[in-house]
């Protein structure tokens, strides 16, 4: 029932001809997913960025398929309309078509995603074709490939040389040829992103790729300022939640230590407790047992 209301891969592809921008954002749990959807996101990505912003690693490489599945299941419970994309983590699809098929199938069946994303170009075109033929929509990802951070020597702008720019454009075309329904373009010059966007028939979704893409994606913790001190040029902080959370916890800590919280308005006496339902986590009403 619910899935019939969801934004589909063909609808996303169709945004391009309608001139409608694609809004993608990451989420890793049901609460952020619900807020992202309420804010109007078309696509919610459970990125392997979870390795850095949730697990605290310095790269995405330690993230496992089970980790991504766990977070996808949580995010899926927060969505009723936005399209859910699950990232295929490091070495979960490069070995063979068979490996890619088996792991993408787990993301669909166990993680409840509607599509999968994988990094690479010509080198993964076979896998993209196999997944697409099996009915699993694929989001391509070219430019900076964080899973190749050791090979490229860091999280840096790609496509600085003409040779690299031609390769990235050819990779984008190969992914579309293989069936990708949209493409993430990460950390490339805006001119290259504009060229790819005009040459491929599917939406391009940029992060650090300038304004000429057909859509944009940001990591939700970054755009909410929760990753304080992380201020790359491509990032816009839409709310200073890092500061807000720190200040809120500090106020709470002070009030607990001073005996100000909980006050009478946050406490229930025996005489008023009889028939009252007690709202607990996430607004779920739990009947009193006493
Ligand atoms: O892992 C991730 O969150 C991503 C986005 C930044 C595109 O790949």
Coordinates of C-alpha atoms and ligand atoms in Angstrom, one line a residue:
X1 CA 0.0 0.0 0.0
X2 CA 2.5 2.5 1.2
X3 CA 5.0 1.9 -1.6
X4 CA 2.4 2.8 -4.2
X5 CA 2.5 6.4 -3.0
X6 CA 6.3 6.5 -3.2
X7 CA 8.3 8.5 -5.7
X8 CA 9.6 6.0 -8.3
X9 CA 12.8 5.8 -10.2
X10 CA 11.0 6.5 -13.6
X11 CA 9.4 9.6 -12.0
X12 CA 12.8 10.9 -10.9
X13 CA 14.2 10.4 -14.4
X14 CA 11.2 12.2 -15.8
X15 CA 11.9 15.3 -13.6
X16 CA 14.7 16.2 -16.1
X17 CA 12.4 16.7 -19.1
X18 CA 10.0 18.6 -16.9
X19 CA 12.8 20.9 -15.7
X20 CA 12.1 19.9 -12.1
X21 CA 15.1 19.8 -9.8
X22 CA 15.7 16.7 -7.7
X23 CA 16.2 17.2 -4.0
X24 CA 18.2 14.4 -2.4
X25 CA 19.4 14.4 1.2
X26 CA 21.0 11.7 3.4
X27 CA 19.4 10.2 6.5
X28 CA 20.4 7.3 8.8
X29 CA 17.4 6.9 11.1
X30 CA 13.6 7.1 11.1
X31 CA 13.4 10.5 12.9
X32 CA 15.7 12.4 10.5
X33 CA 14.0 10.5 7.5
X34 CA 10.6 11.7 8.6
X35 CA 11.8 15.3 9.0
X36 CA 13.6 15.2 5.6
X37 CA 10.4 14.0 3.9
X38 CA 8.3 16.6 5.7
X39 CA 10.8 19.2 4.5
X40 CA 10.1 18.1 0.9
X41 CA 13.0 15.8 -0.1
X42 CA 12.3 13.7 -3.2
X43 CA 15.0 11.1 -2.5
X44 CA 16.5 10.0 0.8
X45 CA 19.9 8.4 0.6
X46 CA 21.3 6.1 3.3
X47 CA 24.9 6.9 2.3
X48 CA 27.9 5.0 3.3
X49 CA 28.8 8.5 4.7
X50 CA 27.2 6.9 7.8
X51 CA 30.7 5.5 8.5
X52 CA 32.0 9.0 9.1
X53 CA 29.0 11.0 10.5
X54 CA 27.3 8.2 12.5
X55 CA 30.1 5.7 13.2
X56 CA 32.9 8.2 13.6
X57 CA 35.4 6.6 11.2
X58 CA 37.7 8.8 9.0
X59 CA 36.5 7.2 5.8
X60 CA 33.5 5.2 4.4
X61 CA 35.7 2.1 4.0
X62 CA 34.8 0.3 7.2
X63 CA 31.0 0.4 6.5
X64 CA 29.5 -3.1 5.9
X65 CA 26.5 -4.2 4.0
X66 CA 24.8 -5.2 7.3
X67 CA 25.4 -1.6 8.6
X68 CA 23.7 -0.1 5.6
X69 CA 20.8 -2.5 5.8
X70 CA 20.3 -1.7 9.4
X71 CA 20.1 2.0 8.7
X72 CA 17.9 1.5 5.6
X73 CA 15.4 -0.4 7.6
X74 CA 15.2 2.4 10.2
X75 CA 15.0 5.1 7.5
X76 CA 12.3 3.2 5.6
X77 CA 10.0 3.4 8.6
X78 CA 10.2 7.2 8.5
X79 CA 9.2 7.5 4.9
X80 CA 5.9 7.3 3.1
X81 CA 6.6 9.2 -0.1
X82 CA 10.3 10.0 -0.6
X83 CA 12.3 7.5 -2.7
X84 CA 14.7 5.5 -0.6
X85 CA 18.2 4.8 -2.0
X86 CA 20.7 2.5 -0.3
X87 CA 24.4 2.9 -0.8
X88 CA 26.3 -0.2 -1.7
X89 CA 29.4 -0.1 0.5
X90 CA 33.1 -0.7 -0.3
X91 CA 33.7 -4.0 -2.1
X92 CA 30.1 -5.1 -2.0
X93 CA 29.7 -4.9 -5.8
X94 CA 33.1 -4.7 -7.5
X95 CA 34.0 -8.3 -7.4
X96 CA 31.4 -9.6 -9.9
X97 CA 27.9 -9.2 -11.3
X98 CA 26.8 -12.0 -9.1
X99 CA 28.1 -10.3 -6.0
X100 CA 26.4 -7.1 -6.9
X101 CA 23.1 -8.8 -7.6
X102 CA 23.2 -10.7 -4.3
X103 CA 24.0 -7.7 -2.2
X104 CA 21.6 -5.3 -4.0
X105 CA 18.9 -7.9 -3.5
X106 CA 19.6 -7.8 0.3
X107 CA 19.3 -4.0 0.3
X108 CA 15.9 -4.3 -1.4
X109 CA 14.5 -7.2 0.6
X110 CA 16.0 -6.5 4.0
X111 CA 16.7 -2.8 3.8
X112 CA 13.4 -2.0 1.9
X113 CA 15.1 0.4 -0.5
X114 CA 13.7 1.3 -3.8
X115 CA 17.1 1.7 -5.6
X116 CA 20.8 1.3 -4.9
X117 CA 23.7 3.6 -5.5
X118 CA 27.2 2.5 -6.4
X119 CA 30.5 4.3 -7.2
X120 CA 32.4 4.0 -10.4
X121 CA 32.0 4.3 -14.2
X122 CA 32.9 1.9 -17.0
X123 CA 34.4 -0.5 -14.4
X124 CA 31.0 -1.1 -12.9
X125 CA 28.9 -0.8 -16.1
X126 CA 28.4 -4.6 -16.2
X127 CA 27.1 -4.6 -12.6
X128 CA 24.7 -1.7 -13.3
X129 CA 23.3 -3.5 -16.4
X130 CA 22.8 -6.7 -14.3
X131 CA 21.0 -4.9 -11.5
X132 CA 18.9 -2.9 -13.9
X133 CA 17.9 -6.1 -15.8
X134 CA 17.0 -7.7 -12.5
X135 CA 14.6 -4.8 -11.8
X136 CA 16.7 -3.0 -9.3
X137 CA 17.1 0.7 -10.2
X138 CA 20.6 2.1 -9.9
X139 CA 21.9 5.5 -9.1
X140 CA 25.4 6.0 -10.6
X141 CA 28.2 8.0 -8.8
X142 CA 31.1 9.6 -10.6
X143 CA 33.8 12.3 -9.9
X144 CA 35.1 11.9 -6.4
X145 CA 34.6 8.3 -5.3
X146 CA 35.1 8.3 -1.5
X147 CA 35.5 4.5 -1.6
X148 CA 38.7 5.0 -3.6
X149 CA 40.1 7.6 -1.2
X150 CA 43.4 5.8 -0.9
X151 CA 43.9 5.6 -4.6
X152 CA 43.1 9.2 -5.4
X153 CA 45.0 10.5 -2.4
X154 CA 42.2 12.2 -0.4
X155 CA 38.8 13.8 -0.6
X156 CA 39.7 16.3 -3.4
X157 CA 38.3 17.9 -6.4
X158 CA 38.4 15.5 -9.4
X159 CA 38.6 16.4 -13.1
X160 CA 41.4 18.9 -12.9
X161 CA 43.1 17.7 -16.1
X162 CA 41.5 17.4 -19.5
X163 CA 42.2 13.7 -19.5
X164 CA 40.4 13.2 -16.3
X165 CA 37.5 15.3 -17.5
X166 CA 37.1 13.1 -20.6
X167 CA 37.2 10.0 -18.5
X168 CA 34.6 11.2 -16.0
X169 CA 32.3 12.2 -18.9
X170 CA 32.8 8.8 -20.5
X171 CA 32.1 7.1 -17.2
X172 CA 28.8 9.0 -16.8
X173 CA 27.7 8.0 -20.3
X174 CA 28.6 4.4 -19.7
X175 CA 26.5 4.3 -16.6
X176 CA 23.5 5.7 -18.4
X177 CA 24.0 3.3 -21.3
X178 CA 24.0 0.5 -18.7
X179 CA 20.7 1.7 -17.2
X180 CA 21.4 4.1 -14.4
X181 CA 18.3 6.2 -13.8
X182 CA 20.2 9.2 -12.3
X183 CA 23.8 10.1 -11.5
X184 CA 25.5 11.6 -8.5
X185 CA 28.3 14.0 -9.5
X186 CA 30.7 14.6 -6.6
X187 CA 33.4 17.2 -6.3
X188 CA 34.0 18.2 -9.9
X189 CA 34.4 21.6 -11.5
X190 CA 31.0 23.2 -12.4
X191 CA 31.9 23.3 -16.1
X192 CA 32.4 19.5 -16.2
X193 CA 29.1 19.0 -14.3
X194 CA 27.4 21.3 -16.8
X195 CA 28.8 19.3 -19.7
X196 CA 27.7 16.0 -18.2
X197 CA 24.3 17.4 -17.4
X198 CA 23.7 18.5 -21.0
X199 CA 25.0 15.2 -22.5
X200 CA 23.1 12.6 -20.4
X201 CA 19.3 12.1 -20.6
X202 CA 19.0 11.3 -16.8
X203 CA 19.1 13.8 -13.9
X204 CA 22.5 14.7 -12.5
X205 CA 22.5 15.2 -8.7
X206 CA 25.5 17.3 -7.6
X207 CA 27.5 17.6 -4.4
X208 CA 30.3 20.0 -4.8
X209 CA 29.5 20.1 -8.5
X210 CA 28.0 23.6 -8.9
X211 CA 24.6 24.9 -9.9
X212 CA 24.1 23.4 -13.3
X213 CA 23.2 19.9 -12.1
X214 CA 19.6 18.7 -12.3
X215 CA 19.5 18.3 -8.5
X216 CA 21.5 18.5 -5.4
X217 CA 22.4 16.2 -2.5
X218 CA 23.9 17.0 0.9
X219 CA 24.7 15.0 4.0
X220 CA 22.0 16.0 6.5
X221 CA 24.3 16.3 9.5
X222 CA 26.6 18.6 7.5
X223 CA 23.9 20.9 6.2
X224 CA 22.5 21.1 9.8
X225 CA 25.8 22.2 11.1
X226 CA 26.2 19.2 13.4
X227 CA 29.6 18.4 12.1
X228 CA 31.1 21.5 13.6
X229 CA 34.4 22.7 12.0
X230 CA 33.6 20.9 8.7
X231 CA 33.2 23.8 6.4
X232 CA 34.2 22.9 2.8
X233 CA 33.3 25.4 0.1
X234 CA 30.5 23.3 -1.4
X235 CA 28.6 23.1 1.9
X236 CA 25.9 25.5 3.0
X237 CA 24.8 25.3 6.6
X238 CA 21.0 25.8 6.8
X239 CA 20.7 25.6 10.6
X240 CA 23.4 25.8 13.3
X241 CA 22.1 22.6 15.1
X242 CA 25.5 21.8 16.4
X243 CA 25.5 24.9 18.5
X244 CA 21.8 24.6 19.3
X245 CA 22.3 21.0 20.6
X246 CA 25.4 21.9 22.7
X247 CA 23.6 24.8 24.2
X248 CA 20.5 22.8 24.9
X249 CA 22.5 20.0 26.6
X250 CA 24.4 22.6 28.7
X251 CA 21.1 24.1 29.8
X252 CA 19.8 20.7 30.7
X253 CA 23.0 19.8 32.6
X254 CA 22.8 23.1 34.6
X255 CA 19.2 22.5 35.5
X256 CA 19.7 18.9 36.6
X257 CA 22.7 19.9 38.7
X258 CA 20.8 22.8 40.2
X259 CA 17.6 20.8 40.9
X260 CA 15.5 23.0 38.5
X261 CA 14.6 20.1 36.2
X262 CA 12.2 18.3 36.5
X263 CA 9.8 20.9 37.9
X264 CA 6.2 20.3 39.0
X265 CA 4.9 20.6 35.5
X266 CA 7.2 17.6 34.4
X267 CA 6.2 15.4 37.4
X268 CA 3.1 13.4 38.2
X269 CA 1.7 12.8 41.6
X270 CA 0.0 9.6 42.6
X271 CA -3.4 11.3 42.9
X272 CA -3.4 12.5 39.2
X273 CA -1.9 9.4 37.7
X274 CA -5.1 7.1 37.5
X275 CA -6.4 7.2 33.9
X276 CA -3.7 9.2 32.2
X277 CA -1.9 7.8 29.2
X278 CA 1.8 8.5 29.3
X279 CA 3.3 9.6 26.0
X280 CA 6.7 8.1 25.6
X281 CA 9.3 8.1 22.9
X282 CA 8.3 9.3 19.4
X283 CA 4.8 10.3 20.5
X284 CA 3.7 6.6 21.2
X285 CA 1.1 6.5 23.9
X286 CA 1.8 3.9 26.5
X287 CA -1.0 3.1 28.9
X288 CA -0.1 3.3 32.6
X289 CA 0.3 0.1 34.4
X290 CA -0.5 1.6 37.8
Ligands
LIG1 O1 27.6 8.4 1.2 C1 27.0 9.5 0.9 O2 26.3 10.1 1.7 C2 27.1 9.9 -0.5 C3 26.5 11.3 -0.8 C4 27.5 12.3 -0.3 C5 26.3 11.4 -2.3 O3 27.5 9.2 -1.4

